[in-house]
């Protein structure tokens, strides 16, 4: 049993906090801290009275001193960062100063450049080792479960994995003309970036949405999907033995893409500051303010997600393929925790990663991605905590 400090109180945190409270055998105490304390209080009010003792706090996670003061006062066994990628390094600095283990779901991204990579967080490896604490990076679904799936496939089914295709399909419909399923600013930065994939030892860059494929997803049906750069490609390209190609595809409706194109064409997705009536504003942040809050999509979203990995490789000298995936139903998630499936599929693995670090199952000093640990306890916990996985030993392959 232990104490967790969750930083951030948005869509993903809402689910993780529900699951932490369901899992009171592991989490006896929880502190929820975020920029807007009223949101933490409202959630604590809703979930309080159970076996997990809940407190709340206000914190600006861009201020390392405030974070150090908060962690020193609360003395959690683990900090779960569910704020935005911009805050990762500040929270890691505060964890180092207080010798507290750290878990997140998204890699660091500087706010003023649309660029993400693990370099900044991997640079903390020696410092975390010296401090004797663990940092677990990317414990959401993708990244997160996709890395655990890869480690599981490697451990149980392959001698070498040569190809991985990560397929992220959202067959949900929220009825809005245009909305994003998680933080709009982070989501739009991701999908308007150039595409990238790893092949025969080098990165290949494409124009945004240049590569399109179709796939017939179990539980959802036939969907168009597009190749994107995604952060787990970087760590899996290093950590999976024998890998020759790794790609990431995400489904988008034609309607979503048409809206996104229009917004891009008129400059609304730009992160370059502009002057508006004497005030400096960032168009993408203004756009975020007028788009539906992803947390409000829960009661409106119907349909399913299907996210997983198709592997191709060698076992005992023979070529083999294997598909591991999870199907998640938006309406069932809403009934259980009041959120749609995108927040659910991220919040559940965030709780699991924090639990495994806290109880010592996944604890070793340093900075690690999920695929560097034994996948079995995580896979077992996915089945137990609401994200059961399925296997297909003869999957259709993506051309
Ligand atoms: P939201 O915007 O819904 O929530 C972010 C929360 O962080 C809000 O409560 C916000 O406060 C708080 N916050 C932001 N800045 C600060 C700050 N400086 N100090 C303190 N709190 C702050 O985002 P999501 O819940 O959708 O996403 C959370 C994280 O999960 C993101 O990093 C996202 O990239 C990641 N993610 C990962 C996925 C995966 O599969 N790995 C998938 C989806 C998301 P306020 O309420 O005041 O705005």
Short mmCIF file of C-alpha atoms and ligand atoms in Angstrom, two decimals:
data_model
loop_
_atom_site.label_atom_id
_atom_site.label_comp_id
_atom_site.label_asym_id
_atom_site.label_seq_id
_atom_site.Cartn_x
_atom_site.Cartn_y
_atom_site.Cartn_z
CA UNK A 1 0.00 0.00 0.00
CA UNK A 2 1.25 3.48 -0.72
CA UNK A 3 0.56 7.10 -1.52
CA UNK A 4 0.33 8.61 -5.00
CA UNK A 5 0.44 12.24 -6.06
CA UNK A 6 -1.36 12.89 -9.36
CA UNK A 7 -0.45 16.15 -11.10
CA UNK A 8 -3.09 17.46 -13.56
CA UNK A 9 -6.82 16.99 -13.34
CA UNK A 10 -8.06 16.81 -16.94
CA UNK A 11 -9.56 14.00 -19.04
CA UNK A 12 -6.85 11.35 -18.55
CA UNK A 13 -6.31 12.18 -14.87
CA UNK A 14 -10.06 11.83 -14.25
CA UNK A 15 -9.95 8.19 -15.37
CA UNK A 16 -6.64 7.37 -13.64
CA UNK A 17 -8.02 8.81 -10.38
CA UNK A 18 -11.21 6.72 -10.65
CA UNK A 19 -9.04 3.63 -11.13
CA UNK A 20 -6.71 4.57 -8.25
CA UNK A 21 -9.76 4.78 -5.98
CA UNK A 22 -11.07 1.42 -7.27
CA UNK A 23 -7.63 -0.02 -6.47
CA UNK A 24 -7.51 0.92 -2.79
CA UNK A 25 -5.55 -2.25 -2.01
CA UNK A 26 -2.58 -0.65 -3.77
CA UNK A 27 -3.31 3.04 -3.19
CA UNK A 28 -4.17 3.90 0.40
CA UNK A 29 -3.68 7.64 -0.14
CA UNK A 30 -4.04 10.00 -3.09
CA UNK A 31 -3.27 13.68 -3.47
CA UNK A 32 -4.69 15.38 -6.60
CA UNK A 33 -2.83 18.59 -7.49
CA UNK A 34 -3.39 20.79 -10.50
CA UNK A 35 -3.44 24.35 -11.77
CA UNK A 36 -7.19 24.69 -11.15
CA UNK A 37 -7.81 23.33 -7.65
CA UNK A 38 -11.61 23.52 -8.05
CA UNK A 39 -11.43 20.60 -10.55
CA UNK A 40 -9.43 18.52 -8.01
CA UNK A 41 -11.93 19.36 -5.27
CA UNK A 42 -14.91 18.40 -7.44
CA UNK A 43 -13.38 15.00 -8.23
CA UNK A 44 -12.36 14.42 -4.61
CA UNK A 45 -15.93 15.23 -3.58
CA UNK A 46 -17.32 12.76 -6.13
CA UNK A 47 -14.92 9.91 -5.24
CA UNK A 48 -14.32 10.59 -1.54
CA UNK A 49 -15.65 8.42 1.24
CA UNK A 50 -14.03 5.23 -0.09
CA UNK A 51 -11.01 3.38 1.27
CA UNK A 52 -8.46 5.63 -0.50
CA UNK A 53 -7.90 8.83 1.49
CA UNK A 54 -8.00 11.83 -0.88
CA UNK A 55 -6.52 15.31 -0.46
CA UNK A 56 -6.15 18.11 -3.04
CA UNK A 57 -3.71 20.93 -3.71
CA UNK A 58 -3.06 23.78 -6.11
CA UNK A 59 0.22 23.70 -8.03
CA UNK A 60 1.76 25.41 -11.02
CA UNK A 61 3.78 22.55 -12.50
CA UNK A 62 5.90 25.02 -14.49
CA UNK A 63 7.44 26.11 -11.16
CA UNK A 64 9.93 23.58 -9.80
CA UNK A 65 10.02 25.26 -6.35
CA UNK A 66 6.25 24.87 -5.96
CA UNK A 67 6.49 21.22 -7.01
CA UNK A 68 9.33 20.52 -4.56
CA UNK A 69 7.33 22.12 -1.73
CA UNK A 70 4.24 20.07 -2.64
CA UNK A 71 6.11 16.74 -2.90
CA UNK A 72 8.03 17.44 0.34
CA UNK A 73 4.76 18.15 2.15
CA UNK A 74 2.75 15.23 0.73
CA UNK A 75 5.60 12.66 0.70
CA UNK A 76 4.08 10.39 -1.99
CA UNK A 77 5.71 7.08 -2.96
CA UNK A 78 5.19 7.94 -6.63
CA UNK A 79 4.30 11.03 -8.70
CA UNK A 80 2.00 10.44 -11.70
CA UNK A 81 2.35 13.31 -14.17
CA UNK A 82 -0.94 13.77 -16.07
CA UNK A 83 -0.48 17.45 -16.85
CA UNK A 84 0.84 18.37 -20.30
CA UNK A 85 4.11 17.30 -21.99
CA UNK A 86 5.50 20.83 -21.40
CA UNK A 87 5.69 20.11 -17.66
CA UNK A 88 7.61 16.79 -17.83
CA UNK A 89 11.10 18.13 -17.11
CA UNK A 90 9.96 20.40 -14.27
CA UNK A 91 8.22 17.50 -12.56
CA UNK A 92 11.24 15.23 -13.13
CA UNK A 93 13.49 17.90 -11.56
CA UNK A 94 11.21 18.07 -8.52
CA UNK A 95 11.18 14.26 -8.23
CA UNK A 96 14.98 14.23 -8.31
CA UNK A 97 15.20 16.90 -5.63
CA UNK A 98 12.83 14.94 -3.36
CA UNK A 99 14.01 11.43 -4.40
CA UNK A 100 10.52 10.37 -5.50
CA UNK A 101 9.70 7.99 -8.37
CA UNK A 102 8.08 9.45 -11.50
CA UNK A 103 5.59 8.17 -14.12
CA UNK A 104 4.14 9.96 -17.17
CA UNK A 105 2.19 9.25 -20.37
CA UNK A 106 3.73 11.60 -22.94
CA UNK A 107 7.28 12.65 -23.74
CA UNK A 108 8.62 16.15 -23.19
CA UNK A 109 7.84 18.73 -25.80
CA UNK A 110 8.99 22.37 -25.62
CA UNK A 111 5.92 24.60 -25.82
CA UNK A 112 7.34 26.90 -28.50
CA UNK A 113 8.57 24.27 -31.00
CA UNK A 114 6.38 21.56 -32.49
CA UNK A 115 8.95 18.86 -31.87
CA UNK A 116 8.99 15.86 -29.57
CA UNK A 117 11.67 13.31 -28.83
CA UNK A 118 12.88 11.31 -25.81
CA UNK A 119 16.34 12.90 -25.77
CA UNK A 120 15.50 15.46 -23.10
CA UNK A 121 14.12 12.84 -20.70
CA UNK A 122 16.72 10.17 -21.51
CA UNK A 123 19.35 12.77 -20.54
CA UNK A 124 18.11 12.29 -16.93
CA UNK A 125 19.16 8.60 -16.83
CA UNK A 126 22.35 9.04 -14.79
CA UNK A 127 20.74 11.51 -12.38
CA UNK A 128 17.84 9.14 -11.63
CA UNK A 129 20.28 6.24 -11.22
CA UNK A 130 22.40 8.22 -8.77
CA UNK A 131 19.29 9.29 -6.84
CA UNK A 132 18.17 5.63 -6.65
CA UNK A 133 14.70 6.38 -8.09
CA UNK A 134 12.71 5.17 -11.11
CA UNK A 135 11.26 7.24 -13.93
CA UNK A 136 8.79 5.30 -16.09
CA UNK A 137 8.13 7.11 -19.37
CA UNK A 138 5.04 6.85 -21.54
CA UNK A 139 2.67 4.67 -19.51
CA UNK A 140 -0.52 5.47 -21.45
CA UNK A 141 -1.90 3.42 -24.34
CA UNK A 142 0.20 4.70 -27.21
CA UNK A 143 2.84 5.16 -25.96
CA UNK A 144 2.42 2.68 -23.17
CA UNK A 145 0.40 -0.44 -23.85
CA UNK A 146 1.87 -0.56 -27.37
CA UNK A 147 5.35 -0.90 -25.80
CA UNK A 148 4.11 -3.52 -23.31
CA UNK A 149 2.49 -5.44 -26.21
CA UNK A 150 5.83 -5.33 -28.06
CA UNK A 151 7.76 -6.63 -25.04
CA UNK A 152 5.13 -9.37 -24.55
CA UNK A 153 5.30 -10.47 -28.20
CA UNK A 154 9.11 -10.54 -27.98
CA UNK A 155 9.12 -12.50 -24.72
CA UNK A 156 6.53 -15.13 -25.65
CA UNK A 157 6.29 -15.43 -29.44
CA UNK A 158 9.41 -14.33 -31.32
CA UNK A 159 13.16 -14.80 -31.45
CA UNK A 160 13.37 -11.64 -33.54
CA UNK A 161 10.70 -9.08 -34.44
CA UNK A 162 11.37 -7.55 -37.85
CA UNK A 163 8.29 -5.37 -38.36
CA UNK A 164 5.79 -3.64 -36.11
CA UNK A 165 2.72 -1.73 -37.31
CA UNK A 166 0.93 0.13 -34.52
CA UNK A 167 -2.70 0.74 -35.49
CA UNK A 168 -4.75 3.26 -33.53
CA UNK A 169 -8.39 3.19 -34.60
CA UNK A 170 -11.09 5.34 -33.07
CA UNK A 171 -14.49 4.35 -34.44
CA UNK A 172 -16.26 6.69 -32.00
CA UNK A 173 -18.73 9.37 -33.08
CA UNK A 174 -19.35 12.37 -30.78
CA UNK A 175 -21.73 14.18 -33.11
CA UNK A 176 -19.73 17.45 -33.21
CA UNK A 177 -18.56 18.72 -36.62
CA UNK A 178 -14.99 18.91 -35.22
CA UNK A 179 -13.51 18.02 -31.83
CA UNK A 180 -10.42 16.24 -30.54
CA UNK A 181 -10.48 13.31 -28.11
CA UNK A 182 -7.71 14.58 -25.89
CA UNK A 183 -6.15 17.98 -25.25
CA UNK A 184 -6.78 19.79 -28.59
CA UNK A 185 -3.48 21.65 -28.55
CA UNK A 186 -1.39 18.50 -28.07
CA UNK A 187 -3.55 16.48 -30.48
CA UNK A 188 -3.37 19.02 -33.33
CA UNK A 189 0.39 19.52 -32.87
CA UNK A 190 0.77 15.74 -33.27
CA UNK A 191 -1.38 15.28 -36.36
CA UNK A 192 -0.14 18.33 -38.28
CA UNK A 193 3.53 17.30 -37.87
CA UNK A 194 5.44 15.52 -40.65
CA UNK A 195 5.00 11.74 -40.72
CA UNK A 196 7.98 9.54 -39.86
CA UNK A 197 8.79 5.83 -39.74
CA UNK A 198 11.82 3.66 -39.12
CA UNK A 199 13.11 1.39 -41.90
CA UNK A 200 16.38 -0.49 -42.25
CA UNK A 201 18.25 1.59 -39.74
CA UNK A 202 17.06 5.09 -40.65
CA UNK A 203 14.18 7.48 -40.21
CA UNK A 204 12.07 8.25 -43.28
CA UNK A 205 10.10 11.50 -43.25
CA UNK A 206 6.83 12.05 -45.12
CA UNK A 207 4.53 15.02 -45.54
CA UNK A 208 1.70 15.11 -42.95
CA UNK A 209 -0.96 12.50 -43.86
CA UNK A 210 0.93 11.56 -47.05
CA UNK A 211 0.68 7.78 -46.52
CA UNK A 212 -2.84 6.39 -46.34
CA UNK A 213 -4.00 2.77 -45.88
CA UNK A 214 -7.26 0.95 -45.17
CA UNK A 215 -7.77 -1.68 -42.48
CA UNK A 216 -10.76 -3.73 -41.38
CA UNK A 217 -10.76 -3.42 -37.58
CA UNK A 218 -12.49 -6.00 -35.41
CA UNK A 219 -15.35 -4.33 -33.54
CA UNK A 220 -15.21 -1.21 -35.72
CA UNK A 221 -15.08 -2.12 -39.43
CA UNK A 222 -13.20 -0.77 -42.43
CA UNK A 223 -11.40 2.55 -41.76
CA UNK A 224 -8.95 4.83 -43.52
CA UNK A 225 -5.77 5.42 -41.53
CA UNK A 226 -2.73 7.65 -42.00
CA UNK A 227 0.93 7.26 -41.13
CA UNK A 228 2.03 9.60 -38.32
CA UNK A 229 5.20 10.04 -36.33
CA UNK A 230 4.56 8.86 -32.79
CA UNK A 231 6.85 8.87 -29.80
CA UNK A 232 7.04 5.14 -29.07
CA UNK A 233 8.60 4.56 -32.51
CA UNK A 234 11.78 6.16 -31.17
CA UNK A 235 12.15 3.90 -28.12
CA UNK A 236 10.91 0.70 -29.79
CA UNK A 237 13.35 1.18 -32.68
CA UNK A 238 16.12 0.95 -30.05
CA UNK A 239 14.66 -1.60 -27.64
CA UNK A 240 13.21 -4.33 -29.90
CA UNK A 241 15.83 -6.82 -31.03
CA UNK A 242 16.20 -7.24 -34.81
CA UNK A 243 13.63 -4.58 -35.75
CA UNK A 244 13.79 -3.54 -39.40
CA UNK A 245 10.64 -1.47 -39.82
CA UNK A 246 8.24 0.23 -37.43
CA UNK A 247 5.27 2.40 -38.41
CA UNK A 248 2.32 4.06 -36.67
CA UNK A 249 -1.12 4.58 -38.27
CA UNK A 250 -4.11 6.46 -36.88
CA UNK A 251 -7.62 6.52 -38.32
CA UNK A 252 -9.24 9.86 -39.23
CA UNK A 253 -12.61 10.54 -40.81
CA UNK A 254 -12.74 12.59 -44.01
CA UNK A 255 -14.81 15.12 -42.07
CA UNK A 256 -12.05 15.58 -39.42
CA UNK A 257 -9.41 16.00 -42.13
CA UNK A 258 -11.46 18.55 -44.10
CA UNK A 259 -11.93 20.70 -40.98
CA UNK A 260 -8.26 20.34 -40.04
CA UNK A 261 -7.16 21.36 -43.56
CA UNK A 262 -9.32 24.48 -43.47
CA UNK A 263 -8.03 25.45 -40.02
CA UNK A 264 -4.43 24.90 -41.15
CA UNK A 265 -4.95 26.85 -44.36
CA UNK A 266 -6.13 29.92 -42.47
CA UNK A 267 -3.32 29.72 -39.88
CA UNK A 268 -5.44 28.59 -36.90
CA UNK A 269 -3.15 25.65 -36.03
CA UNK A 270 0.01 27.78 -35.90
CA UNK A 271 2.06 28.03 -32.69
CA UNK A 272 3.73 31.29 -33.82
CA UNK A 273 2.47 34.12 -31.58
CA UNK A 274 0.47 36.88 -33.32
CA UNK A 275 -0.58 40.32 -32.14
CA UNK A 276 -4.35 40.67 -31.71
CA UNK A 277 -5.63 44.08 -30.56
CA UNK A 278 -2.43 44.76 -28.63
CA UNK A 279 -2.33 41.29 -27.07
CA UNK A 280 -0.02 38.44 -28.02
CA UNK A 281 -1.96 35.24 -28.70
CA UNK A 282 -1.03 31.82 -30.11
CA UNK A 283 -3.61 30.80 -32.74
CA UNK A 284 -3.59 27.11 -31.71
CA UNK A 285 -4.22 28.02 -28.06
CA UNK A 286 -7.10 30.27 -29.13
CA UNK A 287 -8.49 27.40 -31.23
CA UNK A 288 -8.26 25.11 -28.18
CA UNK A 289 -10.35 27.62 -26.23
CA UNK A 290 -13.21 27.52 -28.77
CA UNK A 291 -13.22 23.76 -29.43
CA UNK A 292 -15.29 21.38 -27.28
CA UNK A 293 -13.52 20.30 -24.09
CA UNK A 294 -12.57 16.61 -24.62
CA UNK A 295 -13.97 15.90 -21.14
CA UNK A 296 -17.41 16.96 -22.45
CA UNK A 297 -17.40 14.29 -25.19
CA UNK A 298 -18.04 11.42 -22.76
CA UNK A 299 -21.85 11.47 -22.70
CA UNK A 300 -22.07 12.01 -26.49
CA UNK A 301 -19.59 9.47 -27.86
CA UNK A 302 -20.79 6.16 -29.25
CA UNK A 303 -18.75 3.38 -30.86
CA UNK A 304 -15.48 1.63 -30.12
CA UNK A 305 -11.72 2.04 -30.26
CA UNK A 306 -9.40 -0.71 -31.42
CA UNK A 307 -5.70 -0.08 -30.72
CA UNK A 308 -2.92 -2.61 -31.09
CA UNK A 309 0.24 -3.84 -32.78
CA UNK A 310 0.82 -6.25 -35.65
CA UNK A 311 4.17 -8.04 -35.42
CA UNK A 312 6.12 -9.92 -38.07
CA UNK A 313 9.26 -11.83 -37.26
CA UNK A 314 10.97 -15.15 -36.74
CA UNK A 315 10.41 -17.97 -34.25
CA UNK A 316 12.50 -21.16 -34.41
CA UNK A 317 13.66 -20.20 -37.90
CA UNK A 318 10.13 -19.76 -39.28
CA UNK A 319 8.38 -16.56 -40.29
CA UNK A 320 5.47 -15.64 -38.05
CA UNK A 321 2.84 -12.89 -37.64
CA UNK A 322 0.91 -11.90 -34.50
CA UNK A 323 -1.61 -9.16 -33.66
CA UNK A 324 -2.31 -7.96 -30.11
CA UNK A 325 -5.07 -5.40 -29.60
CA UNK A 326 -7.68 -4.02 -27.24
CA UNK A 327 -11.23 -3.04 -28.13
CA UNK A 328 -12.80 -0.44 -25.87
CA UNK A 329 -16.39 0.81 -25.94
CA UNK A 330 -16.93 4.58 -25.46
CA UNK A 331 -20.35 4.16 -23.85
CA UNK A 332 -19.21 1.48 -21.41
CA UNK A 333 -16.32 3.73 -20.33
CA UNK A 334 -18.73 6.57 -19.78
CA UNK A 335 -21.01 4.39 -17.68
CA UNK A 336 -18.08 3.26 -15.54
CA UNK A 337 -16.03 6.43 -15.01
CA UNK A 338 -17.83 9.27 -16.83
CA UNK A 339 -15.26 9.55 -19.68
CA UNK A 340 -14.90 8.52 -23.31
CA UNK A 341 -12.57 5.69 -24.35
CA UNK A 342 -9.53 7.82 -25.34
CA UNK A 343 -9.15 9.12 -21.78
CA UNK A 344 -10.01 5.64 -20.47
CA UNK A 345 -7.43 3.79 -22.56
CA UNK A 346 -4.76 6.25 -21.32
CA UNK A 347 -5.87 6.59 -17.69
CA UNK A 348 -6.01 2.85 -16.94
CA UNK A 349 -2.38 2.10 -18.02
CA UNK A 350 -1.24 5.26 -16.21
CA UNK A 351 -2.66 3.82 -12.96
CA UNK A 352 -1.12 0.41 -13.70
CA UNK A 353 2.35 1.84 -14.41
CA UNK A 354 2.25 3.89 -11.21
CA UNK A 355 1.12 0.83 -9.22
CA UNK A 356 3.95 -1.36 -10.58
CA UNK A 357 6.58 1.29 -9.87
CA UNK A 358 5.17 1.94 -6.41
CA UNK A 359 4.96 -1.71 -5.34
CA UNK A 360 8.48 -2.44 -6.60
CA UNK A 361 7.51 -4.79 -9.47
CA UNK A 362 8.82 -2.30 -12.04
CA UNK A 363 11.28 -0.42 -9.97
CA UNK A 364 14.95 0.06 -10.82
CA UNK A 365 16.98 3.25 -10.55
CA UNK A 366 17.12 5.15 -13.84
CA UNK A 367 14.85 6.35 -16.65
CA UNK A 368 13.03 3.65 -18.62
CA UNK A 369 10.41 3.15 -21.31
CA UNK A 370 7.71 0.58 -20.61
CA UNK A 371 9.09 -2.08 -22.97
CA UNK A 372 12.26 -2.30 -20.85
CA UNK A 373 10.37 -4.09 -18.03
CA UNK A 374 8.80 -7.57 -17.76
CA UNK A 375 5.45 -7.17 -19.59
CA UNK A 376 3.60 -10.01 -17.84
CA UNK A 377 2.41 -8.19 -14.67
CA UNK A 378 1.25 -5.24 -16.79
CA UNK A 379 -0.62 -7.53 -19.23
CA UNK A 380 -2.33 -9.25 -16.32
CA UNK A 381 -3.33 -5.91 -14.81
CA UNK A 382 -4.79 -4.71 -18.15
CA UNK A 383 -7.24 -7.63 -18.06
CA UNK A 384 -8.09 -6.95 -14.44
CA UNK A 385 -8.56 -3.17 -14.66
CA UNK A 386 -10.73 -2.80 -17.75
CA UNK A 387 -8.56 -3.13 -20.88
CA UNK A 388 -8.67 -6.82 -21.82
CA UNK A 389 -6.53 -7.70 -24.83
CA UNK A 390 -7.13 -10.06 -27.73
CA UNK A 391 -4.76 -12.00 -29.98
CA UNK A 392 -4.87 -12.96 -33.65
CA UNK A 393 -2.26 -15.40 -34.97
CA UNK A 394 -3.17 -14.90 -38.65
CA UNK A 395 -3.87 -11.18 -38.95
CA UNK A 396 -4.39 -9.28 -42.20
CA UNK A 397 -1.18 -7.31 -42.80
CA UNK A 398 -0.95 -3.61 -43.70
CA UNK A 399 0.54 -3.13 -47.18
P1 LIG B 1 -6.19 17.90 -20.36
O1 LIG B 1 -5.90 19.19 -21.03
O2 LIG B 1 -7.59 17.40 -20.26
O3 LIG B 1 -5.62 17.96 -18.85
C1 LIG B 1 -4.38 18.52 -18.53
C2 LIG B 1 -4.42 18.87 -17.05
O4 LIG B 1 -3.13 19.39 -16.70
C3 LIG B 1 -5.44 19.96 -16.73
O5 LIG B 1 -6.07 19.65 -15.51
C4 LIG B 1 -4.58 21.21 -16.59
O6 LIG B 1 -5.06 22.18 -15.69
C5 LIG B 1 -3.32 20.61 -16.01
N1 LIG B 1 -2.19 21.51 -16.24
C6 LIG B 1 -1.79 22.05 -17.41
N2 LIG B 1 -0.74 22.86 -17.21
C7 LIG B 1 -0.48 22.83 -15.87
C8 LIG B 1 0.48 23.45 -15.03
N3 LIG B 1 1.39 24.30 -15.51
N4 LIG B 1 0.44 23.18 -13.72
C9 LIG B 1 -0.48 22.33 -13.18
N5 LIG B 1 -1.41 21.71 -13.93
C10 LIG B 1 -1.40 21.96 -15.26
O7 LIG B 1 -5.25 16.82 -21.06
P2 LIG B 1 -5.48 15.24 -21.16
O8 LIG B 1 -5.97 14.75 -19.85
O9 LIG B 1 -6.22 14.97 -22.39
O10 LIG B 1 -3.97 14.74 -21.38
C11 LIG B 1 -3.09 14.60 -20.27
C12 LIG B 1 -1.76 14.02 -20.75
O11 LIG B 1 -1.99 12.72 -21.29
C13 LIG B 1 -1.09 14.83 -21.86
O12 LIG B 1 0.29 14.90 -21.60
C14 LIG B 1 -1.35 14.02 -23.11
O13 LIG B 1 -0.35 14.20 -24.08
C15 LIG B 1 -1.30 12.61 -22.54
N6 LIG B 1 -1.96 11.60 -23.36
C16 LIG B 1 -1.31 10.42 -23.57
C17 LIG B 1 -1.89 9.42 -24.33
C18 LIG B 1 -1.23 8.10 -24.47
O14 LIG B 1 -1.87 7.15 -24.94
N7 LIG B 1 0.02 7.91 -24.07
C19 LIG B 1 -3.19 9.61 -25.00
C20 LIG B 1 -3.85 10.86 -24.63
C21 LIG B 1 -3.23 11.82 -23.86
P3 LIG B 1 -6.35 23.10 -16.02
O15 LIG B 1 -7.48 22.23 -15.61
O16 LIG B 1 -6.17 24.31 -15.18
O17 LIG B 1 -6.31 23.39 -17.50
#
